[in-house]
Amino acid sequence: MIPKMRFVSAKQRRMRRLLRYFFPNRKVKDRLFCYIFERDKRALLQLYNALNNTDYSDESALQIVTLDNVLYMSMNNDVAFMLMGTLNLYEHQSTICPNLPLRFLLYAAAEYEAYVGQEQDRIYGSTLIKLPAPRCIAFYNGDTEMEDERILRLTDAFMEEPGEKKSCLELTVRVLNINHGYNQDLMAGCRRLAEYSCFVAKLKEYQKRYGSTKEAVDAAVSYCVEHGILTDILIPLSAEVKKMLLTEYNEKKVMAWLKKEAREEGRLEGQREGRIEGRQEGRIEGRQEGGNQKVISQVRKKAARGKSPEEIAEMLEEDVSRIRKICEMLKAHPQWSDEKICDELKVIKQ
């Protein structure tokens, strides 16, 4: 019977706990990268050795501590394990995200909370709690060009003046490009990673050729099986791997659609704000015009009684030059309405 593809069972993950905060509680979607390395401790240990120039061989010393329900759309922490006094946090990325240090910080905090466990009062005691040292690594295989390795730092996000970084907190993330042709030494040290890189490269190649994700997945799986790549996974679990990949790529499409929808909502919101602002300006302008016409009406009445522009200006507490212009228009065009004179005054002012 072919075993159902899944993460390592809850019984095997004694350290796993549901997070109480930091991330929304959503159902975790399996990914091929995560499945390959979390189910195969030998491959994970080989990857650790290749990254750290070590030669550990005892797989039993490696303890998987990946936390359940740590997912925020496409941002999920894929694999976490402890080995020889280190807490290793691995994440697979298809985009270059500058917020990786912050995400790893939150994830590491949750891991340490789980590590302390039910005896959290110990943190107030006089005995030092020994913690596994964190090592944060992101494996990138997106389409944007990137060098073999890039270091991201948490302090780059702090709102401090340039050159005055005095923060007491720092976290660095190694972002490694695992696209085919990059980091050859790392690939040589970890056969599984090299096979995964080759599989993804073929998937991208066939997607460009066929334009259909389903056809690309079928073709990539067939190619790798024919060439002995990931055969222990692709042969017995071919249907589930294909379903997994289609789910992952559909999620990417959903993310792109959500971004497009957000831009459209922003555009419409801007238009609505523009209309509201226009109505507000119209009301203000209308009140101003109404006030001007009221002044013209009062000037008309007082001028008919023989009052001089200076006297009218004093009585209405208005500028003499403005009242004088109104009087001149009334004298030259007695048939004009108050609205017409108001419009002519605006033209003169412009």
XYZ file of C-alpha atoms in Angstrom:
350
model
C 0.000 0.000 0.000
C 1.388 3.393 -0.976
C 1.700 5.615 2.112
C -0.236 8.869 2.062
C 1.972 11.910 1.589
C 2.043 14.031 4.723
C 4.314 15.838 7.142
C 6.011 13.846 9.886
C 3.294 12.628 12.264
C 2.468 14.447 15.481
C 3.845 11.564 17.532
C 7.219 11.979 15.898
C 7.152 15.731 16.485
C 7.128 15.911 20.262
C 8.105 19.561 20.187
C 5.238 20.644 17.962
C 2.706 23.057 19.397
C 0.069 25.337 17.925
C 1.160 28.959 17.916
C -0.973 31.309 20.004
C 0.019 34.398 18.108
C 2.239 35.815 15.369
C 0.529 33.960 12.516
C -3.066 33.228 11.403
C -4.194 29.698 12.162
C -4.582 28.227 8.664
C -4.237 24.744 7.244
C -0.693 23.987 6.180
C -0.197 23.045 2.538
C 2.549 20.494 1.891
C 5.272 21.542 -0.543
C 7.694 19.332 -2.370
C 10.806 20.937 -0.849
C 9.403 20.557 2.651
C 8.268 17.006 2.029
C 11.594 15.886 0.582
C 13.731 17.070 3.473
C 11.394 16.583 6.409
C 10.576 12.972 5.607
C 14.184 12.043 4.880
C 16.491 12.710 7.834
C 19.462 11.407 5.881
C 18.922 14.037 3.185
C 18.347 16.743 5.802
C 21.539 15.787 7.630
C 23.398 15.801 4.311
C 22.062 19.306 3.619
C 23.160 20.475 7.073
C 26.658 19.073 6.526
C 26.935 20.738 3.119
C 25.900 24.087 4.587
C 28.136 23.953 7.642
C 31.158 21.976 6.402
C 30.536 19.205 8.937
C 30.404 15.438 8.597
C 27.775 14.292 11.115
C 26.375 10.835 10.377
C 24.040 10.084 13.300
C 20.538 10.743 11.967
C 18.974 10.043 15.363
C 20.645 13.181 16.762
C 18.559 15.300 14.410
C 15.244 16.343 15.983
C 12.478 17.800 13.801
C 10.756 20.694 15.605
C 8.760 22.319 12.795
C 5.748 24.070 14.290
C 2.262 23.322 13.010
C 0.042 25.971 11.456
C 2.867 28.418 10.764
C 1.535 29.682 7.471
C 0.758 33.121 6.143
C -0.412 32.577 2.568
C 2.739 31.668 0.625
C 5.065 32.584 3.502
C 5.532 29.365 5.433
C 8.397 28.091 7.519
C 9.161 24.774 5.901
C 11.613 22.868 8.065
C 12.967 23.370 11.571
C 15.247 20.975 13.436
C 17.716 20.888 16.288
C 21.147 19.323 15.962
C 24.301 19.613 18.062
C 23.175 22.705 19.971
C 21.755 24.534 16.950
C 18.217 25.480 15.971
C 18.081 25.340 12.188
C 15.248 27.198 10.455
C 14.962 26.498 6.731
C 12.527 28.211 4.412
C 11.883 27.772 0.730
C 11.308 30.992 -1.258
C 10.169 31.698 -4.813
C 10.495 35.468 -4.314
C 13.202 37.675 -2.831
C 11.601 39.053 0.336
C 13.411 41.744 2.367
C 11.241 40.902 5.399
C 12.743 37.456 5.872
C 14.728 38.485 8.996
C 11.539 39.686 10.678
C 9.689 36.502 9.776
C 12.544 34.353 11.067
C 12.640 36.419 14.262
C 8.967 35.698 14.959
C 9.396 32.055 14.088
C 12.486 31.681 16.289
C 10.626 33.303 19.195
C 7.837 30.754 18.810
C 10.379 27.929 18.664
C 12.038 29.118 21.875
C 8.651 29.363 23.557
C 8.039 25.752 22.588
C 11.544 24.819 23.730
C 10.985 26.236 27.200
C 7.672 24.342 27.227
C 5.484 24.170 30.268
C 8.201 25.442 32.608
C 8.225 29.030 31.378
C 8.661 30.324 34.924
C 12.272 29.159 34.617
C 13.063 32.302 32.615
C 12.694 34.293 35.866
C 15.012 32.006 37.803
C 18.670 32.396 38.703
C 19.834 29.497 36.501
C 20.791 30.269 32.918
C 18.661 28.455 30.349
C 20.851 27.114 27.572
C 19.312 27.696 24.145
C 20.151 26.157 20.769
C 21.808 28.760 18.539
C 19.586 29.791 15.615
C 20.732 29.406 12.023
C 18.305 30.933 9.553
C 18.535 29.958 5.903
C 16.226 30.634 2.965
C 16.505 28.605 -0.236
C 15.546 30.710 -3.249
C 14.520 29.351 -6.655
C 12.492 32.210 -8.155
C 12.784 33.771 -11.601
C 14.430 37.051 -10.568
C 18.194 37.091 -11.063
C 20.201 36.735 -7.857
C 23.775 35.927 -6.902
C 24.756 32.625 -5.244
C 24.248 34.001 -1.743
C 22.822 37.116 -0.132
C 22.798 38.130 3.535
C 19.730 39.901 4.926
C 19.887 41.635 8.316
C 17.130 42.601 10.710
C 18.863 45.900 11.563
C 18.318 47.070 7.979
C 14.631 47.404 8.861
C 15.136 49.552 11.953
C 14.194 53.227 11.760
C 17.583 54.610 12.684
C 19.692 57.234 10.994
C 22.186 55.814 8.459
C 25.499 55.026 10.111
C 24.004 55.100 13.609
C 22.899 51.508 14.000
C 23.175 50.917 17.716
C 20.391 48.373 18.131
C 20.888 45.599 20.656
C 19.070 43.107 18.408
C 20.350 41.509 15.212
C 19.325 38.513 13.130
C 20.893 37.488 9.840
C 19.433 35.275 7.143
C 21.465 33.484 4.489
C 19.539 33.485 1.217
C 20.942 30.802 -1.077
C 20.129 30.609 -4.760
C 19.290 26.975 -5.546
C 18.308 27.515 -9.156
C 20.030 25.096 -11.516
C 23.618 26.218 -12.140
C 24.086 28.121 -8.855
C 25.946 27.124 -5.674
C 27.667 24.165 -7.290
C 29.639 23.245 -4.147
C 26.440 23.089 -2.113
C 24.754 20.947 -4.782
C 27.739 18.609 -4.860
C 27.494 18.178 -1.090
C 23.765 17.427 -1.074
C 22.454 15.129 -3.804
C 18.817 15.665 -2.815
C 19.099 19.437 -3.191
C 20.736 19.010 -6.601
C 17.915 16.686 -7.706
C 15.269 19.114 -6.465
C 17.006 21.974 -8.295
C 17.050 19.942 -11.511
C 13.368 19.036 -11.140
C 12.330 22.693 -10.649
C 14.453 23.745 -13.641
C 12.683 21.200 -15.840
C 9.318 22.307 -14.487
C 10.044 25.917 -15.450
C 11.356 24.864 -18.860
C 8.236 22.846 -19.697
C 5.929 25.530 -18.367
C 7.433 28.010 -20.831
C 7.170 25.448 -23.611
C 3.592 24.271 -23.032
C 2.051 27.225 -21.208
C 0.028 24.805 -19.078
C 1.035 24.047 -15.496
C -0.533 20.581 -15.609
C 1.331 19.606 -18.785
C 4.554 21.054 -17.377
C 4.220 19.045 -14.159
C 3.506 15.824 -16.089
C 6.478 16.388 -18.401
C 8.869 17.285 -15.542
C 7.881 14.211 -13.543
C 8.330 11.978 -16.598
C 11.748 13.468 -17.380
C 13.034 13.020 -13.831
C 11.777 9.442 -13.577
C 13.487 8.579 -16.883
C 16.761 10.111 -15.671
C 16.730 8.672 -12.146
C 15.971 11.951 -10.353
C 13.855 11.799 -7.163
C 12.587 8.399 -8.303
C 11.906 7.131 -4.763
C 9.327 9.930 -4.435
C 8.084 10.492 -7.980
C 7.397 6.836 -8.811
C 5.377 5.653 -5.776
C 3.806 9.067 -5.066
C 3.487 10.516 -8.557
C -0.215 11.418 -8.282
C 0.208 13.138 -4.925
C 3.321 15.019 -6.039
C 1.463 16.327 -9.096
C -1.476 17.391 -6.924
C 0.918 19.104 -4.529
C 2.650 21.042 -7.302
C -0.612 22.083 -8.937
C -1.871 23.327 -5.570
C 1.329 25.301 -5.013
C 1.272 26.886 -8.466
C -2.429 27.680 -8.181
C -1.654 29.427 -4.897
C 0.895 31.588 -6.714
C -1.792 32.538 -9.223
C -4.143 33.400 -6.346
C -1.465 35.626 -4.809
C -0.960 37.407 -8.130
C -4.722 37.852 -8.481
C -5.001 39.233 -4.946
C -2.247 41.759 -5.671
C -4.016 42.823 -8.862
C -7.305 43.120 -6.991
C -5.637 45.213 -4.278
C -4.243 47.596 -6.919
C -7.707 47.909 -8.490
C -9.309 48.564 -5.104
C -6.675 51.225 -4.450
C -7.419 52.870 -7.792
C -11.178 52.911 -7.130
C -10.615 54.175 -3.605
C -8.504 56.988 -5.031
C -11.291 57.884 -7.436
C -13.831 57.873 -4.603
C -11.596 60.079 -2.479
C -11.175 62.370 -5.459
C -14.933 62.670 -5.882
C -15.407 63.325 -2.173
C -12.661 65.945 -2.235
C -14.230 67.488 -5.335
C -17.618 67.711 -3.640
C -16.037 69.295 -0.591
C -14.221 71.838 -2.743
C -17.461 72.498 -4.622
C -19.332 73.160 -1.389
C -16.602 75.511 -0.202
C -16.571 77.314 -3.539
C -20.360 77.489 -3.519
C -20.388 79.063 -0.082
C -17.784 81.573 -1.220
C -19.805 82.504 -4.314
C -22.976 82.801 -2.228
C -21.162 85.162 0.139
C -19.877 87.265 -2.754
C -23.337 87.597 -4.267
C -24.711 88.665 -0.882
C -22.081 91.420 -0.655
C -22.913 92.593 -4.205
C -26.616 92.719 -3.316
C -25.900 94.863 -0.245
C -23.627 97.168 -2.261
C -26.360 97.569 -4.884
C -28.899 98.641 -2.256
C -26.593 101.045 -0.456
C -25.271 102.586 -3.703
C -28.893 103.234 -4.764
C -29.275 105.245 -1.569
C -26.341 107.435 -2.563
C -23.693 105.933 -0.345
C -20.069 106.269 -1.547
C -17.794 103.216 -2.009
C -15.770 104.302 1.025
C -18.903 104.513 3.206
C -20.192 101.155 1.958
C -16.820 99.521 2.589
C -16.789 100.830 6.156
C -20.351 99.702 6.788
C -19.748 96.176 5.391
C -16.201 95.962 6.743
C -14.920 95.057 3.265
C -11.880 96.105 1.248
C -12.419 99.543 -0.340
C -10.891 98.586 -3.702
C -13.235 95.584 -3.982
C -16.314 97.682 -3.188
C -15.162 100.321 -5.660
C -14.974 97.723 -8.473
C -18.465 96.471 -7.654
C -19.822 100.030 -7.716
C -18.169 100.691 -11.099
C -19.772 97.560 -12.591
C -23.185 98.427 -11.174
C -22.926 101.892 -12.683
C -21.721 100.654 -16.083
C -24.107 97.664 -16.261
C -27.150 98.300 -14.060
C -29.024 95.458 -15.813
C -26.502 92.782 -14.741
C -27.585 90.383 -12.041
C -25.619 89.834 -8.836
C -24.485 86.432 -10.221
C -23.214 88.026 -13.450
C -21.210 90.651 -11.573
C -19.781 87.914 -9.306
C -18.606 85.967 -12.405
C -17.030 89.071 -13.920
C -15.192 89.833 -10.707
C -13.738 86.277 -10.759
C -12.545 86.802 -14.323
C -10.870 90.091 -13.370
C -9.260 88.463 -10.347
C -7.808 85.661 -12.493
